[in-house]
Short mmCIF file of C-alpha atoms and ligand atoms in Angstrom, two decimals:
data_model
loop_
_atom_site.label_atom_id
_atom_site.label_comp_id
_atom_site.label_asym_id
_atom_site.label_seq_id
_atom_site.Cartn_x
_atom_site.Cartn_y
_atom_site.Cartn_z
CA UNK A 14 9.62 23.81 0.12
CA UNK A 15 11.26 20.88 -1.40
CA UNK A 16 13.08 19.69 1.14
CA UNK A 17 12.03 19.61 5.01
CA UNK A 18 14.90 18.08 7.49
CA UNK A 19 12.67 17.96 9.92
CA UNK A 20 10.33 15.60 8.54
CA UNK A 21 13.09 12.90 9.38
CA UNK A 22 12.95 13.85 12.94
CA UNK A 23 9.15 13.52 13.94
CA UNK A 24 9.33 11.09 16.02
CA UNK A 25 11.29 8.59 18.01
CA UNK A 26 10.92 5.52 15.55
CA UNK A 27 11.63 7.73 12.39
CA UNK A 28 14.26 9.25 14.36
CA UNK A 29 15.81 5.89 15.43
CA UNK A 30 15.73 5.30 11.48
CA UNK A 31 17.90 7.49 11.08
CA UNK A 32 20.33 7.60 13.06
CA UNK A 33 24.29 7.24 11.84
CA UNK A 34 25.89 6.60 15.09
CA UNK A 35 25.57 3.61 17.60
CA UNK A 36 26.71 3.05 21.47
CA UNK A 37 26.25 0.02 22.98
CA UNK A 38 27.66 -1.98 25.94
CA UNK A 39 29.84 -3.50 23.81
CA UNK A 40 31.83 -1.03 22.81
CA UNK A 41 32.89 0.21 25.72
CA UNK A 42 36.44 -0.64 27.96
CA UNK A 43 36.08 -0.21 31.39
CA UNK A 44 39.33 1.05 33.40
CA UNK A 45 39.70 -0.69 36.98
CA UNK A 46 42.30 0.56 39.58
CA UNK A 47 43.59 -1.73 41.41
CA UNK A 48 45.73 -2.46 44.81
CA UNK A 49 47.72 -5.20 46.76
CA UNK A 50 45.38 -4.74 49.87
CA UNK A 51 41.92 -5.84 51.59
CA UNK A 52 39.58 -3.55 51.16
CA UNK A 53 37.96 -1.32 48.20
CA UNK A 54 39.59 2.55 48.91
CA UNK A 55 37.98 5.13 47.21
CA UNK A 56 40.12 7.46 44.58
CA UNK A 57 39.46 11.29 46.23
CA UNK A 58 41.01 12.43 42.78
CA UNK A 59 38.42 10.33 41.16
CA UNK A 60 35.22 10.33 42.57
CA UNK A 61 33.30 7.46 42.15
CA UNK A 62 36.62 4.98 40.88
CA UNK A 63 38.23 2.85 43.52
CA UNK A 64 41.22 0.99 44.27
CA UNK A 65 39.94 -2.52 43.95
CA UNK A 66 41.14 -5.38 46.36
CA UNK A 67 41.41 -8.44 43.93
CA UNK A 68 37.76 -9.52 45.58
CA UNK A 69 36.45 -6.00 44.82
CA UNK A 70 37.85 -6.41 41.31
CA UNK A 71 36.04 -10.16 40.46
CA UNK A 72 32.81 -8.49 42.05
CA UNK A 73 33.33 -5.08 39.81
CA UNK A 74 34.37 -7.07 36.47
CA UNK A 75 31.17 -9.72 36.91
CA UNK A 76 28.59 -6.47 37.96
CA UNK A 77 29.89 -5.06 34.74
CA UNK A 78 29.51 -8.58 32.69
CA UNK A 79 26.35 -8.49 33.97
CA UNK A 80 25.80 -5.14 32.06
CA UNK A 81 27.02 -6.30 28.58
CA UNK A 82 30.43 -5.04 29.06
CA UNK A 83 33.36 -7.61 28.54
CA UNK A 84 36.81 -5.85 27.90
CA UNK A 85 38.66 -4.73 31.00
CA UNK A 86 42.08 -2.68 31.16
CA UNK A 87 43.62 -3.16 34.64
CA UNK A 88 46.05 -0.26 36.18
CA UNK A 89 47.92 -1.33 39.10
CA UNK A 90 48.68 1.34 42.61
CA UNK A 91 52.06 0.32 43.75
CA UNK A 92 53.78 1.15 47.13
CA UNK A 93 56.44 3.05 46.64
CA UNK A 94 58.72 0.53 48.72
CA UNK A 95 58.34 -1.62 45.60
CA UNK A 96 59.21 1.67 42.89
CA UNK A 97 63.19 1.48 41.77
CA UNK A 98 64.94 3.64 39.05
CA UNK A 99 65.21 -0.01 37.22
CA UNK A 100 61.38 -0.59 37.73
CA UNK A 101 62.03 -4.63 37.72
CA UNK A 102 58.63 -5.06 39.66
CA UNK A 103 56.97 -4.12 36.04
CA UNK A 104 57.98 -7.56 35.05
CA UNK A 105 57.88 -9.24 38.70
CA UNK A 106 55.84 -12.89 37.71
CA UNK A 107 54.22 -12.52 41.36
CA UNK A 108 53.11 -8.45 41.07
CA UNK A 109 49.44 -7.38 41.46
CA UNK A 110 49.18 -7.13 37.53
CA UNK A 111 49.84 -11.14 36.91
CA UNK A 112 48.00 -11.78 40.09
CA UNK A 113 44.88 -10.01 38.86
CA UNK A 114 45.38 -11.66 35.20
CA UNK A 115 45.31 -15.09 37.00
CA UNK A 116 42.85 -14.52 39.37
CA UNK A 117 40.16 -13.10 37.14
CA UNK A 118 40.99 -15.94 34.10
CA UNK A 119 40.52 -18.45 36.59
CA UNK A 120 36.91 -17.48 37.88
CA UNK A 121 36.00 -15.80 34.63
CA UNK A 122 37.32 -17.27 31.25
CA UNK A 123 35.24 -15.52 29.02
CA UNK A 124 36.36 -11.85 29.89
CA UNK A 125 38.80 -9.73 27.88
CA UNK A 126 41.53 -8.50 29.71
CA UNK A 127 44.11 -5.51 28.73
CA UNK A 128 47.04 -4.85 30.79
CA UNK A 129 48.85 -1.16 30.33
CA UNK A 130 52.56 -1.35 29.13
CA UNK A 131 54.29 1.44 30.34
CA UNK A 132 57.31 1.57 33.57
CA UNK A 133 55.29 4.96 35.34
CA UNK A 134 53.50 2.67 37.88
CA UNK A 135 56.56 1.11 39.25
CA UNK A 136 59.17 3.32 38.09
CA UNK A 137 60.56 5.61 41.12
CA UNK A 138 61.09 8.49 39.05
CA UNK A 139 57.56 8.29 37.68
CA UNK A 140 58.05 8.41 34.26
CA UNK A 141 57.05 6.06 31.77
CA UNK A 142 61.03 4.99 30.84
CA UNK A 143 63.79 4.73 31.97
CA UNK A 144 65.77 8.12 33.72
CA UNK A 145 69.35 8.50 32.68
CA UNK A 146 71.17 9.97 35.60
CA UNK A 147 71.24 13.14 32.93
CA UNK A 148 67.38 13.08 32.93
CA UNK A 149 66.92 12.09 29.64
CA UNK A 150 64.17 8.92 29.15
CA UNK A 151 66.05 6.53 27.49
CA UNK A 152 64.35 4.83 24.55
CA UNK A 153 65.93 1.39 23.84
CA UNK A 154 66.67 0.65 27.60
CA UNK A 155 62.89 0.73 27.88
CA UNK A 156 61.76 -1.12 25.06
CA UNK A 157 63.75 -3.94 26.14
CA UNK A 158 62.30 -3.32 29.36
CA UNK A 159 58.93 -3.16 27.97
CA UNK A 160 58.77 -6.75 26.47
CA UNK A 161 59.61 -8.56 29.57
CA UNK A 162 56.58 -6.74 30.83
CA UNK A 163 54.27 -7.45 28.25
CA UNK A 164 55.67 -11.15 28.27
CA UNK A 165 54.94 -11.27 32.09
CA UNK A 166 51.20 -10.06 31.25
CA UNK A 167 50.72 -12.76 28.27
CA UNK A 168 52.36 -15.64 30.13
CA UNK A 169 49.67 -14.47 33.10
CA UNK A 170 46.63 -14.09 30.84
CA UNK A 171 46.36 -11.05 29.14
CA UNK A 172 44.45 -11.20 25.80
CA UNK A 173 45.66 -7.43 25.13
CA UNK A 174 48.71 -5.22 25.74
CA UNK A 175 48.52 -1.86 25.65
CA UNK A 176 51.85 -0.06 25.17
CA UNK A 177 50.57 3.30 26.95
CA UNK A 178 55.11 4.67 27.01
CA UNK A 179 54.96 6.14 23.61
CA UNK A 180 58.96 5.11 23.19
CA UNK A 181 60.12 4.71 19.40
CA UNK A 182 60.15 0.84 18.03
CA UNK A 183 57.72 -0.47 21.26
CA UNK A 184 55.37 -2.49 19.19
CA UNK A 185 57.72 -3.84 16.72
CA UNK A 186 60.09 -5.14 19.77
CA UNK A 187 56.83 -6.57 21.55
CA UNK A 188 54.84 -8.30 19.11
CA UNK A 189 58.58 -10.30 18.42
CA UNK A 190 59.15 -10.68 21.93
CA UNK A 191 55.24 -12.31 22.07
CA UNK A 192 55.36 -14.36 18.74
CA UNK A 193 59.25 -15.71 20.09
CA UNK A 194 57.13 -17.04 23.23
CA UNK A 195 54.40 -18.84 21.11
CA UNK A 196 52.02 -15.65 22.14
CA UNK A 197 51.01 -15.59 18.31
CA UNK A 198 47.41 -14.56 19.88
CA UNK A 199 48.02 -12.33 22.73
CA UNK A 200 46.81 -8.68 20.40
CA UNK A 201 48.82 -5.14 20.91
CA UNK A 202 46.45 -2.18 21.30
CA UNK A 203 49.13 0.44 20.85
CA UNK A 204 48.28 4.00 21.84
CA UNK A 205 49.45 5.44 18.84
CA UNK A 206 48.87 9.18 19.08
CA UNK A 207 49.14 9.68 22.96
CA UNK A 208 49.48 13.83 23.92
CA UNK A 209 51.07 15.23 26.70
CA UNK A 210 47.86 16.53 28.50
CA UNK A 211 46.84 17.78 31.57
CA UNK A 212 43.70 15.91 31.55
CA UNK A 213 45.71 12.54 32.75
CA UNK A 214 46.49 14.96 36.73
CA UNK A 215 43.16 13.07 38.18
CA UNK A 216 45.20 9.36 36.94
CA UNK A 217 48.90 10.36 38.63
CA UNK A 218 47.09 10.95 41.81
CA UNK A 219 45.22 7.96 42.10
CA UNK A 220 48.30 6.11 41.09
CA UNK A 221 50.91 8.30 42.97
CA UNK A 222 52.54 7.75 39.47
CA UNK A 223 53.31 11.72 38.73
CA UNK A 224 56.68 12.35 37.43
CA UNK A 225 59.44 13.02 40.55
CA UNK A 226 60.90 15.91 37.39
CA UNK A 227 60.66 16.88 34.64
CA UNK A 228 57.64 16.47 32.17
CA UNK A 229 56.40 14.18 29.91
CA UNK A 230 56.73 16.28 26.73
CA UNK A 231 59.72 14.54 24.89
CA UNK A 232 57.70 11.33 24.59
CA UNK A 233 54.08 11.90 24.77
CA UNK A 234 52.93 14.28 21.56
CA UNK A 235 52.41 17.83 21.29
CA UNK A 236 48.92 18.61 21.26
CA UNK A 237 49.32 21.13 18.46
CA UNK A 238 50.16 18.29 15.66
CA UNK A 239 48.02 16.30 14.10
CA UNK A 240 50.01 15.06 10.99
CA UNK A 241 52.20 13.63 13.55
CA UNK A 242 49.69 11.42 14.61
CA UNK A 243 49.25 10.02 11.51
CA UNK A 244 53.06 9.52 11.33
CA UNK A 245 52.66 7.20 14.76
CA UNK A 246 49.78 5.64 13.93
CA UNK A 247 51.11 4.46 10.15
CA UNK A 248 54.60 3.27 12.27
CA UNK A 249 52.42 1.43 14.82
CA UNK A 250 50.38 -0.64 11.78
CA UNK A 251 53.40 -1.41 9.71
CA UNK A 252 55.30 -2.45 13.02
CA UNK A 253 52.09 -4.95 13.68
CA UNK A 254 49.55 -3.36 15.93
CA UNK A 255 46.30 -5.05 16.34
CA UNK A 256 44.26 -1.71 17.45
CA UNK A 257 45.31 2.12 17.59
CA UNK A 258 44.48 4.39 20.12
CA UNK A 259 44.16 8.42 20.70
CA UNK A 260 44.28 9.83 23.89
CA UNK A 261 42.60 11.97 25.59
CA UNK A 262 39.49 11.21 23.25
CA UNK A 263 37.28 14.80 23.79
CA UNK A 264 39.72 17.21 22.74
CA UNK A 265 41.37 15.38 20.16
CA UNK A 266 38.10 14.21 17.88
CA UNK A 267 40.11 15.58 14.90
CA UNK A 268 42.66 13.08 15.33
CA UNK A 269 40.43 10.32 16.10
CA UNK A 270 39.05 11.01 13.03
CA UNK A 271 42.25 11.61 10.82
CA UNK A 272 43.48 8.32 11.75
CA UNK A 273 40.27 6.45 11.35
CA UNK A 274 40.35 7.08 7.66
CA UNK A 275 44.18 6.80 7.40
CA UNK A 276 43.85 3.36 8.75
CA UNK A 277 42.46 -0.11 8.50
CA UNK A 278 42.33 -0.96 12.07
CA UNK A 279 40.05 -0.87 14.62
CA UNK A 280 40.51 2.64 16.33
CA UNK A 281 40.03 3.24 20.25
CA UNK A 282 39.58 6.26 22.40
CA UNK A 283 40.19 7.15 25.88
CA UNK A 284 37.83 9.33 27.86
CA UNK A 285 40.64 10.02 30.56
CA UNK A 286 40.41 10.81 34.21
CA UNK A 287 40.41 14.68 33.52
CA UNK A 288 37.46 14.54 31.32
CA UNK A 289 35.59 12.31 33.88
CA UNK A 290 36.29 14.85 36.05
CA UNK A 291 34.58 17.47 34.36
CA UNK A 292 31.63 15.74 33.65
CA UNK A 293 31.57 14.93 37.57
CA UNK A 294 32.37 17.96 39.32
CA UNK A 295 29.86 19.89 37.10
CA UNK A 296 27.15 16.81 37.60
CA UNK A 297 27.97 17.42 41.38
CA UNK A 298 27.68 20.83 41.21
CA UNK A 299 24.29 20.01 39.53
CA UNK A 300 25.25 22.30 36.70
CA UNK A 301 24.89 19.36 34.15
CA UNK A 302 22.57 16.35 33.95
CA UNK A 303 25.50 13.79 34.13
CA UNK A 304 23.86 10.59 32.01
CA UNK A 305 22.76 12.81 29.50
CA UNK A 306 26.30 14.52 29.12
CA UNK A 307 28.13 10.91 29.06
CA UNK A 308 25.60 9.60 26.72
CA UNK A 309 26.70 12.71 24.28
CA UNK A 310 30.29 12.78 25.05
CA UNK A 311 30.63 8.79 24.09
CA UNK A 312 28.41 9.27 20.81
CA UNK A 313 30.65 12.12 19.33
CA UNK A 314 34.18 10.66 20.22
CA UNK A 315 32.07 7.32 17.87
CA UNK A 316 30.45 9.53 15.65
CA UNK A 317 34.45 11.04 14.84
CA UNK A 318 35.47 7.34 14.39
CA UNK A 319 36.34 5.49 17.39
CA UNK A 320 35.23 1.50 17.04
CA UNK A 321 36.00 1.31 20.76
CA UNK A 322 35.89 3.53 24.13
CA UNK A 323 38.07 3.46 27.48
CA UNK A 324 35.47 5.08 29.98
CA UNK A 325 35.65 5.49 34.30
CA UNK A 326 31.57 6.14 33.20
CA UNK A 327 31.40 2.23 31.68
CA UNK A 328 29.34 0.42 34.24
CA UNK A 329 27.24 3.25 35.06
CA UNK A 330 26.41 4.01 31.57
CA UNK A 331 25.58 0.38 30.21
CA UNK A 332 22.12 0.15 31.14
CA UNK A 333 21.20 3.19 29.33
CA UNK A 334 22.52 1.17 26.23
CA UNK A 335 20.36 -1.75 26.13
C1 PBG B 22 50.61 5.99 31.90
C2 PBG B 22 49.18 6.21 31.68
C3 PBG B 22 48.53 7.43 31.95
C4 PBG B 22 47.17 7.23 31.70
C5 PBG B 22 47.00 5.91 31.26
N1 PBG B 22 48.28 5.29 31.25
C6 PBG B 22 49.05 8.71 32.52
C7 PBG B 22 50.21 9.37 31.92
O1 PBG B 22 50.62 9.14 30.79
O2 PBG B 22 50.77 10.19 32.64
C8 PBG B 22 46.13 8.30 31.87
C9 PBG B 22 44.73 7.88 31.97
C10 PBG B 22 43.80 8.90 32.48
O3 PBG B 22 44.15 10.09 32.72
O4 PBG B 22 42.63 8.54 32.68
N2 PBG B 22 51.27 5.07 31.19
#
């Protein structure tokens, strides 16, 4: 026998030779729920996640530093006294989002810090636009919309926005909205191929943010296409996105792949709530040996091409990455 694959894989130092695919610390995103209140409440729909007071967040964010992970996307729980149709807290200067940004900046420069861009959180009919009183999500109203949000986030500190509304023209209208501001810097990580999946149900009910009708189907992407992703994701780059994202990550390696050699840019995933869930309830039931199942799960959705990961397993993972 000429050839014997195995002979590559005799042992841990020839094996680390080897190897094609990397995970570290540094690659990872860690999502961090957050709420205008005193104490840290745990998520029932998310075991393990909380609702962060802005103490509980500094203490979360420098626990992580302390694990080699530096990039932070913040998603706010707002009470629904403060959700209107016109969702004008989005781009309130004194909400919990700018708050946060501030805060955090303040007693920890360093840090990278990614704000979601999308009207769901604060919107009363819990969609990601704006609701005509037909029930049609209205594109332009929201873009415009949109900006002042993102403008609020840079003006408080964000080094990132993440347009997360998948409405037509978003990152075009935002990065001009940033650059009219002297926000030259401030980068857009658009999700460019975002599906309409049931995997996000564990995320609506830790941020009461479900839809009040309706779904979300004439926005967010059908999960049968694929050359439609690479139709958003060329739109996104040519309309000046920094970073493009898929969403969820698991099921849609494909994509994550398609677009990474499409593309130029940096490519993120997002391991969303429903496919922490999976890994946890299983892990809970003691079916699966959960470290072992996150280490996997984070090296395929890099080994189909993701530069960068959004994980609810960040902090708990890192110190199997050093
Ligand atoms: C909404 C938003 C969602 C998630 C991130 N931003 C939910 C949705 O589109 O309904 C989902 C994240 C997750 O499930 O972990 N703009």
């Amino acid at each position: 026998m000429l050839s014997r694959p195995r002979r590559n894989r005799k042992s841990q130092g020839v094996r680390q030779l080897v190897r094609e695919t990397s995970l570290a610390p540094g690659n990872l995103i860690y999502p961090l729920f957050l709420h205008d209140g005193t104490g840290d409440v745990p998520i029932p729909s998310m075991p393990g996640c909380h609702r962060w007071s802005l103490d509980g967040l500094a203490r979360e964010v420098e626990a992580a530093l302390k694990l080699g992970i530096e990039a932070f996307i913040l998603f706010p729980a707002i009470p629904a006294s403060l959700k209107t149709k016109g969702a004008e807290e989005a781009w309130n200067e004194k909400g919990l989002v700018p708050r946060a940004l501030r805060f955090l900046k303040q007693e920890l420069p360093e840090i990278v810090l990614i704000t979601d861009i999308a009207l769901d959180p604060y919107n009363s009919d819990g969609h990601d636009g704006l609701v005509s009183p037909q029930g049609q999500i209205l594109n332009d109203e929201t873009v415009e919309i949109l900006c002042r949000q993102a403008l609020c986030h840079a003006r408080a500190g964000a080094d990132l926005v993440a347009p997360s509304d998948m409405m037509d023209g978003r990152v075009a209208a935002i990065r001009q909205a940033l650059d009219q501001e002297n926000f030259a810097d401030v980068s857009i990580l658009s999700y460019a191929a975002k599906y309409a999946s049931a995997y996000y149900g564990p995320f609506r009910g830790a941020l009461d943010s479900a839809p009040k009708s309706g779904d979300k189907k004439t926005y967010q992407m059908d999960p049968a296409n694929v050359r439609e992703a690479l139709r958003e994701a060329s739109l996104d780059e040519a309309e000046g996105a920094d970073i493009l994202l898929v969403k969820p990550a698991g099921p849609y390696l494909d994509v994550i792949r398609q677009i990474a050699d499409h593309s130029t840019l940096p490519i993120a995933a997002y391991q969303v709530s429903g496919e922490y869930l999976m890994i946890k309830s299983a892990a809970a039931a003691g079916w699966i040996d959960e470290p072992s199942v996150v280490l996997e799960s984070l090296l395929g959705i890099r080994r189909a091409g993701a530069d960068m990961i959004l994980t609810y397993f960040a902090k708990d993972i890192a110190p199997r990455l050093r």
